[in-house]
Coordinates of C-alpha atoms and ligand atoms in Angstrom, one line a residue:
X122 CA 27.2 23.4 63.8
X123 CA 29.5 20.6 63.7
X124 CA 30.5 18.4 60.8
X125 CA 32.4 15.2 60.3
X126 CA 32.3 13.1 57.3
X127 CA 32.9 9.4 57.2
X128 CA 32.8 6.7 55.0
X129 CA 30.0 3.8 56.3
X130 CA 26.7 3.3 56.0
X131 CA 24.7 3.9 59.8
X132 CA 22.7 6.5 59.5
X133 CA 22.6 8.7 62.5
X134 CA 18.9 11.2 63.7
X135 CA 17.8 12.4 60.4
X136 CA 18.7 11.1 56.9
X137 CA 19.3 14.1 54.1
X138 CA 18.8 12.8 50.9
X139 CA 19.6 15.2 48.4
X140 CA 18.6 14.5 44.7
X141 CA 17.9 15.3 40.9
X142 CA 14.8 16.5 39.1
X143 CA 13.5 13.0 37.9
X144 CA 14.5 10.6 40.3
X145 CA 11.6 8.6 40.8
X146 CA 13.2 5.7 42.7
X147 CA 16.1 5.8 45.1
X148 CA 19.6 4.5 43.9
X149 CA 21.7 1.6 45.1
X150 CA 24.2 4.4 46.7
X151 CA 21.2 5.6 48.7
X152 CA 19.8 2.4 49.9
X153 CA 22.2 1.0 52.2
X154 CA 21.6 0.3 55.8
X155 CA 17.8 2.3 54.8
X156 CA 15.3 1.1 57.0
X157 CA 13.5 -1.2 54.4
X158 CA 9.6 0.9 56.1
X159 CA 11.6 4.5 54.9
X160 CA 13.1 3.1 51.8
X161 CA 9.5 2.4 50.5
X162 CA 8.0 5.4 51.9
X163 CA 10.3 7.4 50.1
X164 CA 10.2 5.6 47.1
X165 CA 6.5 6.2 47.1
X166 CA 6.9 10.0 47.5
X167 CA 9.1 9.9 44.2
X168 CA 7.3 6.9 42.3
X169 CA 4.0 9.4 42.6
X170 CA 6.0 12.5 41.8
X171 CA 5.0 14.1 44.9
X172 CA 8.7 15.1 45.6
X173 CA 9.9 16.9 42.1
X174 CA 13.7 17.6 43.4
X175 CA 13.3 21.6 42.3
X176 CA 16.3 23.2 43.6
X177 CA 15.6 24.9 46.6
X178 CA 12.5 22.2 48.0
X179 CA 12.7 19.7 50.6
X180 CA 10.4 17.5 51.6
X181 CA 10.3 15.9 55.2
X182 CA 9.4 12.1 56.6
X183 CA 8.5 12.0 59.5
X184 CA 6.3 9.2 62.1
X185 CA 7.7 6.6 59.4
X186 CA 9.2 3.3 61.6
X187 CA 12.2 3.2 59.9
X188 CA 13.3 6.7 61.2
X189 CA 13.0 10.5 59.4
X190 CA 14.1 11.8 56.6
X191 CA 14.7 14.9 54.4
X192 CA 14.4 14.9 50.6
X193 CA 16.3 18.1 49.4
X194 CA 16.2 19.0 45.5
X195 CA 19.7 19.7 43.6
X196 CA 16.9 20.5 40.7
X197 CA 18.3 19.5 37.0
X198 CA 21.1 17.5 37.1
X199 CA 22.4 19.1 34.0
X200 CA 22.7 22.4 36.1
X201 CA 23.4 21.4 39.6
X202 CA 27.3 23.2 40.0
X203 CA 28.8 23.7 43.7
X204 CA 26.4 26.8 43.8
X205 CA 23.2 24.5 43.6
X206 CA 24.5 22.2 45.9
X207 CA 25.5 25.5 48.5
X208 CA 21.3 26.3 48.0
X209 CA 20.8 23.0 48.5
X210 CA 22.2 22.5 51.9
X211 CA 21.5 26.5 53.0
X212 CA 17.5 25.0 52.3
X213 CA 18.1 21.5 54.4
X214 CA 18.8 23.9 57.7
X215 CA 16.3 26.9 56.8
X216 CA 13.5 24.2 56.4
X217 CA 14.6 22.2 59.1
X218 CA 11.8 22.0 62.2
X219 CA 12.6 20.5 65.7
X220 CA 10.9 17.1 65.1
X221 CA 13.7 16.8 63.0
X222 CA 16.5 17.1 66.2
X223 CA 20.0 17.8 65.7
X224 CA 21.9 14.9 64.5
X225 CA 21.4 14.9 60.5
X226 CA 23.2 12.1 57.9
X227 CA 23.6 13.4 54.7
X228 CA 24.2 11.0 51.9
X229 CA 25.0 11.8 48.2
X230 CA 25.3 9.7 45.1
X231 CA 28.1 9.8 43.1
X232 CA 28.9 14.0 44.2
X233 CA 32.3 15.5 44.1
X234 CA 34.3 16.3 46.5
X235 CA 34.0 20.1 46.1
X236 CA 30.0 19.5 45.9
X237 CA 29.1 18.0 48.9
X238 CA 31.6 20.9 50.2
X239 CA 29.9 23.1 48.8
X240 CA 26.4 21.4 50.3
X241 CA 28.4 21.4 53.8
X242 CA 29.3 25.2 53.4
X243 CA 25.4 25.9 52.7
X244 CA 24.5 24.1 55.8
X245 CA 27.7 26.2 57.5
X246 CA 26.3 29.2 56.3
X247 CA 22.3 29.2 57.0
X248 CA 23.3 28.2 60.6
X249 CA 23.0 31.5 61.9
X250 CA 20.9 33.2 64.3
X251 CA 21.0 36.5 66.0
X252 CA 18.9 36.3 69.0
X253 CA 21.0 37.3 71.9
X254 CA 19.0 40.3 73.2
X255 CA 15.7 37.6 73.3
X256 CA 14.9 36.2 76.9
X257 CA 15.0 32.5 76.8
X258 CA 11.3 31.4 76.8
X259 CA 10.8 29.1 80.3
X260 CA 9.1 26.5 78.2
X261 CA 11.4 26.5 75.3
X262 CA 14.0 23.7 75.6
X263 CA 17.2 25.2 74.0
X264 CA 18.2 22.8 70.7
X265 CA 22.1 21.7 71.5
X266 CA 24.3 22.2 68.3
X267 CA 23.1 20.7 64.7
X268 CA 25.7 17.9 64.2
X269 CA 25.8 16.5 60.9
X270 CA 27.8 13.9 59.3
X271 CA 28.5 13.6 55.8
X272 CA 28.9 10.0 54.2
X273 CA 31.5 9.7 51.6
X274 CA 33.7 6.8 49.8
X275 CA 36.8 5.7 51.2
X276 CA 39.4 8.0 49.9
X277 CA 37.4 10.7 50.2
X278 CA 37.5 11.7 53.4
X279 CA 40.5 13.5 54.2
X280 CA 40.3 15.8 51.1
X281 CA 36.6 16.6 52.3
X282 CA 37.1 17.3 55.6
X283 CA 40.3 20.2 55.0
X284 CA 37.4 21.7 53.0
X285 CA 34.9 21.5 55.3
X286 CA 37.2 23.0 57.9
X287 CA 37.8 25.9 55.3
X288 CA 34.6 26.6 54.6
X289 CA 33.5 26.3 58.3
X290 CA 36.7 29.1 59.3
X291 CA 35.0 31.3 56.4
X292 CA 31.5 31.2 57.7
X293 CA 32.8 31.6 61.1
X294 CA 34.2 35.4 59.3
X295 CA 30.6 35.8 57.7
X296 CA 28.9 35.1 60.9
X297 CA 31.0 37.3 62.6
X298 CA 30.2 40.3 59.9
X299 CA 26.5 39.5 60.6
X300 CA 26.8 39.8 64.1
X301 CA 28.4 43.4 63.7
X302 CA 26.0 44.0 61.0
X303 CA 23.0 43.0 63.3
X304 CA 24.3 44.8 66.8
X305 CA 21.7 47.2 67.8
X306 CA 23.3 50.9 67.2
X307 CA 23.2 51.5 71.1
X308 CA 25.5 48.7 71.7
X309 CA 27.8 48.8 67.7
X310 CA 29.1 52.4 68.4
X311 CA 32.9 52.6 67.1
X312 CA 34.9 52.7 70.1
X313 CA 32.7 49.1 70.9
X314 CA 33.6 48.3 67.1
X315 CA 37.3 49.0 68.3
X316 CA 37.1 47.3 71.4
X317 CA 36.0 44.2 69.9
X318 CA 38.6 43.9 67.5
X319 CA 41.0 44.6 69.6
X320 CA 39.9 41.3 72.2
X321 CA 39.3 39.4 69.1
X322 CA 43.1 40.0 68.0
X323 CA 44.2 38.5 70.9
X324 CA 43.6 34.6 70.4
X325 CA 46.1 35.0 67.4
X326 CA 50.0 35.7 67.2
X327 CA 50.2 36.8 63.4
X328 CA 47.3 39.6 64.4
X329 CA 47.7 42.8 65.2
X330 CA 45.2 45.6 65.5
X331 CA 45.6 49.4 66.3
X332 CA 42.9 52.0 67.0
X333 CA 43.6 55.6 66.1
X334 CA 41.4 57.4 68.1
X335 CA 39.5 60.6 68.4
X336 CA 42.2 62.5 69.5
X337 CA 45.0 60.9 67.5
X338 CA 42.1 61.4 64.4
X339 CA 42.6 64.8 65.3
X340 CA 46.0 65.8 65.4
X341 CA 46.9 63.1 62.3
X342 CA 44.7 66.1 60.0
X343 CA 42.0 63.2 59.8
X344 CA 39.1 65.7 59.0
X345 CA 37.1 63.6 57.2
X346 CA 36.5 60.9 60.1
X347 CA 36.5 64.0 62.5
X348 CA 33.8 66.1 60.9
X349 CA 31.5 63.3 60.4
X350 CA 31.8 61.8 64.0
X351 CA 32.2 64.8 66.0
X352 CA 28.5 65.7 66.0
X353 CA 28.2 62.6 68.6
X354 CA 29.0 62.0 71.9
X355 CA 30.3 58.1 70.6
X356 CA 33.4 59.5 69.2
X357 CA 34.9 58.3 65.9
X358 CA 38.0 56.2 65.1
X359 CA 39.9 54.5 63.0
X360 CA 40.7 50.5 63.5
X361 CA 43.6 49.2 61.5
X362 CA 44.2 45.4 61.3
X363 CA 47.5 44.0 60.4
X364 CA 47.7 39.6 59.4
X365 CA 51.0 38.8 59.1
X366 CA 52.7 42.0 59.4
X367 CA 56.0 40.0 59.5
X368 CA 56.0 38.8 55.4
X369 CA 58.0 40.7 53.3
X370 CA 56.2 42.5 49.6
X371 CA 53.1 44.0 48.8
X372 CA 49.9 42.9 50.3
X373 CA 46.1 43.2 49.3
X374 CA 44.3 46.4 52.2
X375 CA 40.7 46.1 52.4
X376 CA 39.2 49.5 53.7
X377 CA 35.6 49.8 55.3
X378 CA 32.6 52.2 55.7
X379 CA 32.0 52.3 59.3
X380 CA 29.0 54.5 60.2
X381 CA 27.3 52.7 63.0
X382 CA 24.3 55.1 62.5
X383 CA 23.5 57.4 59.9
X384 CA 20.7 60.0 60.9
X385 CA 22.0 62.0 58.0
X386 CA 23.6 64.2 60.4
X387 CA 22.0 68.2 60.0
X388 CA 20.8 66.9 56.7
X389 CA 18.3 64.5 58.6
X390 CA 17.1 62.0 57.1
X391 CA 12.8 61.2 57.2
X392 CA 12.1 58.6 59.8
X393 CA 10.9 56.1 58.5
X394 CA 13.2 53.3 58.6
X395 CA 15.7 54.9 59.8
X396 CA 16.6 51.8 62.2
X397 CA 17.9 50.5 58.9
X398 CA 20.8 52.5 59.1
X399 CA 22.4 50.6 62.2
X400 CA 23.6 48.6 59.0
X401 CA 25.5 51.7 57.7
X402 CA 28.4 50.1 59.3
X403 CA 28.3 46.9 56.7
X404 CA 31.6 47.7 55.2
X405 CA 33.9 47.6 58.5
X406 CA 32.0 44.7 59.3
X407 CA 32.7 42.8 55.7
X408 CA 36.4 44.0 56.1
X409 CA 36.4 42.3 60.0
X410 CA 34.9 39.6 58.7
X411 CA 37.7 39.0 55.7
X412 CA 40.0 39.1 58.5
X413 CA 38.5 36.5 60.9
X414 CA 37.7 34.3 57.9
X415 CA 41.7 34.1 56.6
X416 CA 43.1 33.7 60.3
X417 CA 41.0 31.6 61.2
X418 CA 41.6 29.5 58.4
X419 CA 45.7 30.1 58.9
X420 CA 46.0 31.8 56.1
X421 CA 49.6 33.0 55.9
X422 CA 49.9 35.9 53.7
X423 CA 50.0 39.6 54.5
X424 CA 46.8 41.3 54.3
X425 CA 45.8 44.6 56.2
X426 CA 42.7 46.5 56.4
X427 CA 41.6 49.7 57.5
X428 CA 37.8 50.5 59.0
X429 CA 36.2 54.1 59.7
X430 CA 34.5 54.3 62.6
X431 CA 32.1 57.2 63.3
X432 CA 28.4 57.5 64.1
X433 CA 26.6 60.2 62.4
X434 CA 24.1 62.6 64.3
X435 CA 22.4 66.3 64.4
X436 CA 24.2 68.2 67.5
X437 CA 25.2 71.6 68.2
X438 CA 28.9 70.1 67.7
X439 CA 27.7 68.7 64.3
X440 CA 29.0 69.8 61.0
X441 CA 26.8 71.8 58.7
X442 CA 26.2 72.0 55.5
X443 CA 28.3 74.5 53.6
X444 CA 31.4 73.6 55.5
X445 CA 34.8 73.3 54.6
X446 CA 36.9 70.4 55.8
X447 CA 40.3 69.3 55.2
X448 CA 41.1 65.8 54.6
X449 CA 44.1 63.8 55.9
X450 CA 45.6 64.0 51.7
X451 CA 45.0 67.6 52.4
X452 CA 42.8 68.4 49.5
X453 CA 39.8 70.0 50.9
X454 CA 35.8 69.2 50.4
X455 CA 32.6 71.4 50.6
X456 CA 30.2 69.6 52.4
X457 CA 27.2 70.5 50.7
X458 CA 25.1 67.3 52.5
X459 CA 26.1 65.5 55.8
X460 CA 24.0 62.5 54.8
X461 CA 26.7 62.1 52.2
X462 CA 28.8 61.1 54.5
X463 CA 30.7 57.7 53.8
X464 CA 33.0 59.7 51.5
X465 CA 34.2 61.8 53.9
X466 CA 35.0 59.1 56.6
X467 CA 36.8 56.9 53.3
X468 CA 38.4 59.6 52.0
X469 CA 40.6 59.7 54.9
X470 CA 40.4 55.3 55.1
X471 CA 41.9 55.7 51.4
X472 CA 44.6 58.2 52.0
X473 CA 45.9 56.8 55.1
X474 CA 45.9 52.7 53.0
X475 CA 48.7 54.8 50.9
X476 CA 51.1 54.1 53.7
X477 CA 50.7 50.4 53.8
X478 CA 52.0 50.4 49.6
X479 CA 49.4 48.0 49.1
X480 CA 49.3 45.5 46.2
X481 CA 45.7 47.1 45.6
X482 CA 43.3 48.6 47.7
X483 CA 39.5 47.6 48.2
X484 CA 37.0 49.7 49.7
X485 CA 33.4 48.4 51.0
X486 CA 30.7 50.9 51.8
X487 CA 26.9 50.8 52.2
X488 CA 27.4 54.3 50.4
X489 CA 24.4 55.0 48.1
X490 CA 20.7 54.6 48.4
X491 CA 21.4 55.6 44.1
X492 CA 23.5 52.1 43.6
X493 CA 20.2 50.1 45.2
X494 CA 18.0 52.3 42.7
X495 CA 20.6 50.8 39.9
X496 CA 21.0 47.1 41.0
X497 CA 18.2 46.3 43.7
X498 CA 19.7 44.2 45.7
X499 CA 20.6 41.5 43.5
X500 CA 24.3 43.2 42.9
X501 CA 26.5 45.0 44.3
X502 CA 28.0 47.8 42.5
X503 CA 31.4 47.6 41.4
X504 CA 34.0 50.4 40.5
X505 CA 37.9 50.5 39.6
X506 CA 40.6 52.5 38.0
X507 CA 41.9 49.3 36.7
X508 CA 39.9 46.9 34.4
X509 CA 41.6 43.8 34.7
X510 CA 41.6 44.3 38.6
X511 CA 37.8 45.1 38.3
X512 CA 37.7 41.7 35.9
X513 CA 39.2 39.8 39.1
X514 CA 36.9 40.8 41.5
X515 CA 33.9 40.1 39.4
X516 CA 35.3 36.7 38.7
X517 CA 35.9 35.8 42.4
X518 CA 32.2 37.1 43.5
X519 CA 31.0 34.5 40.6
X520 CA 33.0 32.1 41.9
X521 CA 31.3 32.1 45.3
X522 CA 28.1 33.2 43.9
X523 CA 28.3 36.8 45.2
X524 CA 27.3 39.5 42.5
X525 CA 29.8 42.3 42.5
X526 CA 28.2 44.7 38.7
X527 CA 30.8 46.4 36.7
X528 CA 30.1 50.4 37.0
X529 CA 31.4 53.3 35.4
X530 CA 34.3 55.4 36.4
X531 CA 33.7 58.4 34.0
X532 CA 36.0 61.5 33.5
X533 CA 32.5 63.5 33.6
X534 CA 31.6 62.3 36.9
X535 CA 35.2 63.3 38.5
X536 CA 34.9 66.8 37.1
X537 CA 31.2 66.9 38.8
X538 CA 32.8 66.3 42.2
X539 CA 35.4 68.6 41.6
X540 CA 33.9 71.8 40.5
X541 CA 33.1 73.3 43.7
X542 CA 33.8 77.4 43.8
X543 CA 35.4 77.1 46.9
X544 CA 37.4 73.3 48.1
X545 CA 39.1 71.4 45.7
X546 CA 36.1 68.9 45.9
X547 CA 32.4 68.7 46.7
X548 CA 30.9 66.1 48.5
X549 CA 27.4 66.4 46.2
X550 CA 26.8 66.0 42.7
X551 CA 25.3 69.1 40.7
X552 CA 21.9 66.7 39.7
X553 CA 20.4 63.6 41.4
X554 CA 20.6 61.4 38.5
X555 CA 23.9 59.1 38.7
X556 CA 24.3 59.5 42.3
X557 CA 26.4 55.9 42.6
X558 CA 28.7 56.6 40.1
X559 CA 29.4 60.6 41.2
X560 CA 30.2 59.0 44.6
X561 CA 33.0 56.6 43.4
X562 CA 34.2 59.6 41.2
X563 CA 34.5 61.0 44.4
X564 CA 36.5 58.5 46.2
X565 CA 38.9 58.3 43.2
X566 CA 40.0 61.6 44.3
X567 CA 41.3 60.3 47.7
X568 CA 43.0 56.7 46.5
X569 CA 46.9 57.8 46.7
X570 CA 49.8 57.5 44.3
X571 CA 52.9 55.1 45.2
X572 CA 54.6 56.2 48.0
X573 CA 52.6 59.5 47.2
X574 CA 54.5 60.3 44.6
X575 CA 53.3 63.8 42.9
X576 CA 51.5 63.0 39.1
X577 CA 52.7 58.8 39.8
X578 CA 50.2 56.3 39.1
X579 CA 47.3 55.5 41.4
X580 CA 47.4 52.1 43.6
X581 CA 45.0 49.7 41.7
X582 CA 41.5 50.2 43.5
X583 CA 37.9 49.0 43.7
X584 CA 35.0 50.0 45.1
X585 CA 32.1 48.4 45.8
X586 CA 29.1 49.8 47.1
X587 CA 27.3 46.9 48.9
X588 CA 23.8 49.2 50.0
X589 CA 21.9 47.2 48.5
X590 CA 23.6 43.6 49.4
X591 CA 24.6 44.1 53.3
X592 CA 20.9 43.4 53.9
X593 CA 17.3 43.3 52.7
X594 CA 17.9 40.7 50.1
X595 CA 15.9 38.4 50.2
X596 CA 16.9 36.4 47.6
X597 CA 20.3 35.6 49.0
X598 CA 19.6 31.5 50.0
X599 CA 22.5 31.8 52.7
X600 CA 20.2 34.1 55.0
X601 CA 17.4 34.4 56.5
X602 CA 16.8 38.0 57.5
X603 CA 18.9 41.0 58.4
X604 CA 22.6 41.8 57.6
X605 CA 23.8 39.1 54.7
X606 CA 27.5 39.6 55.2
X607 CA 27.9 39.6 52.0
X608 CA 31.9 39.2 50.0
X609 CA 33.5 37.8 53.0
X610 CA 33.7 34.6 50.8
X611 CA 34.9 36.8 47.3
X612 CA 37.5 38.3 49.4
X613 CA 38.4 35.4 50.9
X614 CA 38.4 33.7 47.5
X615 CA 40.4 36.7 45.6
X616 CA 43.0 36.9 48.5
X617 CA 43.8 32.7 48.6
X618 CA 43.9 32.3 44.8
X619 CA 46.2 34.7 44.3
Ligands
BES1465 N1 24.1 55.3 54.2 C1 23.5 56.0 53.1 C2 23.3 55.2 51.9 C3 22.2 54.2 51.9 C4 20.9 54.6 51.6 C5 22.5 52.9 52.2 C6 19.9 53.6 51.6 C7 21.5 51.9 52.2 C8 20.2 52.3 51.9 C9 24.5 57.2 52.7 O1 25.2 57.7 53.7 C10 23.6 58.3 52.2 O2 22.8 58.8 52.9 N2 23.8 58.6 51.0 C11 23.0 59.6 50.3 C12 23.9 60.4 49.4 C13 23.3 61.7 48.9 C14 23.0 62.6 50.0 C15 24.2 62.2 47.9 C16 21.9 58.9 49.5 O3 22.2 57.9 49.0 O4 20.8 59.4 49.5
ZN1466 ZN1 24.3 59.2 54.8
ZN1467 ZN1 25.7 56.4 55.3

C-alpha cells in the first residue's frame, strides 16, 4: 500500500468518508469538489438512517454518476480515540471489494493529526495477505497496489506524513512477523529462520546478525536448545541480532521462542490440529519483527535480541522423558515432558541475554496452552520480577491497543519447578492446575544476575506468553486470519518512548 496525504479537494477512485454515530447529513468539510449526484445519494443514506456510523461498519456507493464511495463508522464521537480510528481504517480495507479499485481518497472532518494516523496505520496494517504458495488463477487479473491519499489542511501535511512513514516502517515489522508466523513448517525450519535473517541484515549498516549453530550450540554447553532440536534432522540454532552495536550503555534484548514445529517431541501430541503448531515459532518471529520495525524506521538506539531456533520431533535421536540435561547457566533440569519444551530452548535464550548486560530483558513465547485456558485470546499473559517494569509494558500494549494481563510470579510456583529429586529444576509442574504461571516460575530460574554475579540482583525481565495472541484471534481488527503478529507495535512503542 502506498500513502500520500495532501491538502486539496480532487478526489481520486474511491471516496472514504469516515464519520460519527448521528451524522445524518454530510458537513461543509466533506462536501467539496463531491459530485453534487453522490453528495445527495449519500446524504439520503444518512438522512434515512440507513448508514448508523457504528464503529467497525462501512457502507459502499457504488453505480452512482458522481463516482463511488465508502462510508466507514468512527461510532460515538464521544469515544472515537486513535484506537477507533486504527478499526476504522483496518475495516475500510477488510471490506473493500474490487469494484472499488485501488486508488481510495480519504477525507476527515476536523481529525487530528495522530487520528487520521492512526486511520492510515489501520489501513497499513489490514493490507496483508499471505498467498504465495497459491497459483495465480488464469482468469484472475492481479489488483496493482492500494494507493490512497489522505486529504488534510494546509499545515498539516508534513507532520502527517513522518507518521505515516512510521507507522508504515512498523507494519512493514508486523508483516514481516506474519510472514514468519504464516511459513508453512516445511519451508520455516531454523536454519531457514537463520538464513533469512541473515540476507535481511544486509540492506542495513547499523545491523548485525550472528547464528550460533548446531555445533557451536554444542560445544557452548547450550543443552537446552540441543536437547530439544536434536530429535530432528532440521538442526537447532540460535540467531542473535545486534541494532546499533556501536552506541555506548545499556540496551533493551528482546529474546524469542522459536520452535518451528512442536509435535510434542516423545510426548506426542493428539493430532488434531497439530498444523497449528507451525506457529510455535511466534516469539522469534515477534522479536524479528521488532527489529525490522525500528530499522526500518532509523531508529538509532541499541537494541539486541536473541531467538531459539529448534524444531521439535519424536526420533530415535530424540530426548526422553526422564532425562537429564544441563543448561548453558549450568543448572540442570529433569525433563519430565518434551512437549514442555519452550523452557528448555529459553532457558538457554535467557542465560546467554546475561552477556549482552541488558537494560532489561523481554522474552516472547507461544509457551502454554494453560495461559489461552486463562486469557482466551483476548490477552496475552504477562509476567515480571519487577512491577514497575511489568507496569511499563502493560502501558505501552494499551497504548497501541495490544493486551499484555498482569500474571503472578509466586514464590510457590518457583519451589514447584524446583523440587525435582534429582536436577536442580523440573521442567513440569507437580498438578495441571496453574500451568502458565509454573512455566514463568520456571524461566525465572534461568534470567541471570549482572555480570553473573553470585546472589546479585536479577536483570529486570518479562515474560509474556503470547499462545493465545500469535493467532486464532479473531477479534483482533488488524487481521484477517492466521498469525496476528502481535507486540511488534508495544515493543516498538516501549523501546522509542523511552
Ligand atoms: N507450544 C505449546 C503451547 C501451546 C499450546 C501454544 C496450545 C498454543 C496453543 C507448548 O510447547 C506446550 O506444548 N506446552 C504444554 C506444556 C505442558 C506439557 C506442561 C501445554 O501447554 O500443554
Ligand atoms: Zn510443546
Ligand atoms: Zn511449544
Amino acid at each position: 500500500m502506498k500513502v500520500s496525504v495532501s491538502p486539496g479537494h480532487n478526489i481520486n477512485g474511491t471516496l472514504i468518508l469516515p464519520l460519527f454515530e448521528g451524522t445524518d447529513s454530510l458537513l461543509a468539510a466533506h462536501e467539496e469538489g463531491l459530485h453534487t449526484s453522490l453528495k445527495s445519494q449519500i446524504n439520503r443514506v444518512l438522512q434515512d438512517g440507513d448508514f448508523k456510523a457504528k464503529l467497525k461498519s462501512t457502507m459502499s456507493i457504488l453505480g452512482c454518476e458522481g463516482g463511488k464511495a465508502m462510508l466507514v463508522g468512527l461510532g460515538k464521537e464521544a469515544d472515537a480515540d486513535i484506537h477507533a480510528y486504527r478499526k476504522a481504517g483496518a475495516t475500510v480495507i477488510a471490506n473493500r471489494k474490487k469494484a472499488h479499485g485501488t486508488e481510495l481518497t480519504a477525507r476527515f472532518s476536523d481529525a487530528s493529526i495522530e487520528a487520521m494516523g492512526a486511520f492510515a496505520e489501520g489501513m497499513l496494517l489490514r493490507d496483508y495477505s499471505f498467498d504465495h504458495y497459491k497459483q495465480q488463477d488464469e482468469d484472475e487479473e492481479k489488483e496493482g497496489e492500494i494507493d490512497v491519499r489522505i486529504t488534510c489542511d494546509e499545515g498539516q501535511e508534513s507532520d502527517l506524513t513522518s507518521i505515516i512513514h512510521i507507522h508504515a516502517g512498523v507494519a512493514s515489522g508486523v508483516h514481516l512477523s506474519r510472514d514468519l508466523g504464516n511459513r508453512p513448517p516445511n519451508d520455516m525450519y531454523p536454519e531457514a529462520f537463520a538464513d533469512q535473517a541473515w540476507e535481511w541484515a544486509k540492506q542495513y549498516d547499523n545491523v548485525k546478525v550472528t547464528i550460533i549453530n548446531y555445533a557451536q550450540a554444542v560445544k557452548a554447553g547450550m543443552g537446552g536448545l540441543v536437547a530439544v532440536g536434536m530429535g530432528s534432522a532440521r538442526k537447532p540454532c540460535m540467531v542473535i541480532f545486534e541494532l546499533n552495536k556501536d552506541k555506548k550503555g545499556r540496551a533493551p534484548m528482546l529474546v524469542g521462542k522459536g520452535i518451528t514445529f512442536d509435535t510434542g517431541g516423545i510426548s506426542l501430541k493428539p493430532g488434531a490440529n497439530m498444523d497449528e503448531m507451525k506457529y510455535d515459532m511466534g516469539g522469534s518471529a515477534t522479536v524479528f519483527g521488532t527489529m525490522q520495525a525500528l530499522a526500518s524506521t532509523g531508529f538509532t538506539g541499541k537494541v539486541n535480541a536473541i531467538t531459539c531456533m529448534a524444531e521439535n520431533m519424536p526420533s530415535s535421536n530424540a530426548q526422553r522423558p526422564g532425562d537429564v540435561i544441563k543448561t548453558l547457566s549450568g543448572k540442570t533440569i529433569e525433563v519430565l515432558n518434551t512437549d514442555a519444551e519452550g523452557r528448555l530452548v529459553l532457558s538457554d535464550g535467557l542465560w546467554k541475554a546475561g552477556e549482552f548486560d541488558p537494560e532489561y530483558i523481554i522474552d516472547f513465547a507461544t509457551l502454554t496452552g494453560a495461559c489461552v485456558v486463562a486469557l482466551g485470546h483476548e490477552a496475552t499473559g504477562l509476567w515480571s520480577n519487577d512491577d514497575d517494569f511489568r507496569t511499563r509494558i502493560h502501558e505501552a500494549g494499551n497504548a497501541v491497543d495490544e493486551l499484555a494481563w498482569p500474571m503472578p510470579l509466586l514464590p510457590a510456583f518457583e519451589k514447584e519447578m524446583t523440587n525435582s529429586k534429582i536436577a536442580d529444576t523440573r521442567n513440569l509442574g507437580a498438578g495441571r492446575y496453574g500451568g502458565a504461571n509454573t512455566a514463568a516460575a520456571f524461566l525465572k530460574q534461568f534470567v541471570p544476575t549482572r555480570n553473573y554475579e553470585k546472589d546479585g540482583e536479577q536483570i529486570p525481565w518479562a515474560h509474556m506468553d503470547i499462545a493465545g495472541t500469535y493467532w486464532g484471534a479473531k477479534t483482533n481488527s488488524m487481521v484477517g486470519h492466521g498469525a496476528t503478529g502481535i507486540h511488534v507495535r508495544t515493543m516498538y512503542h516501549l523501546i522509542t518512548n523511552g
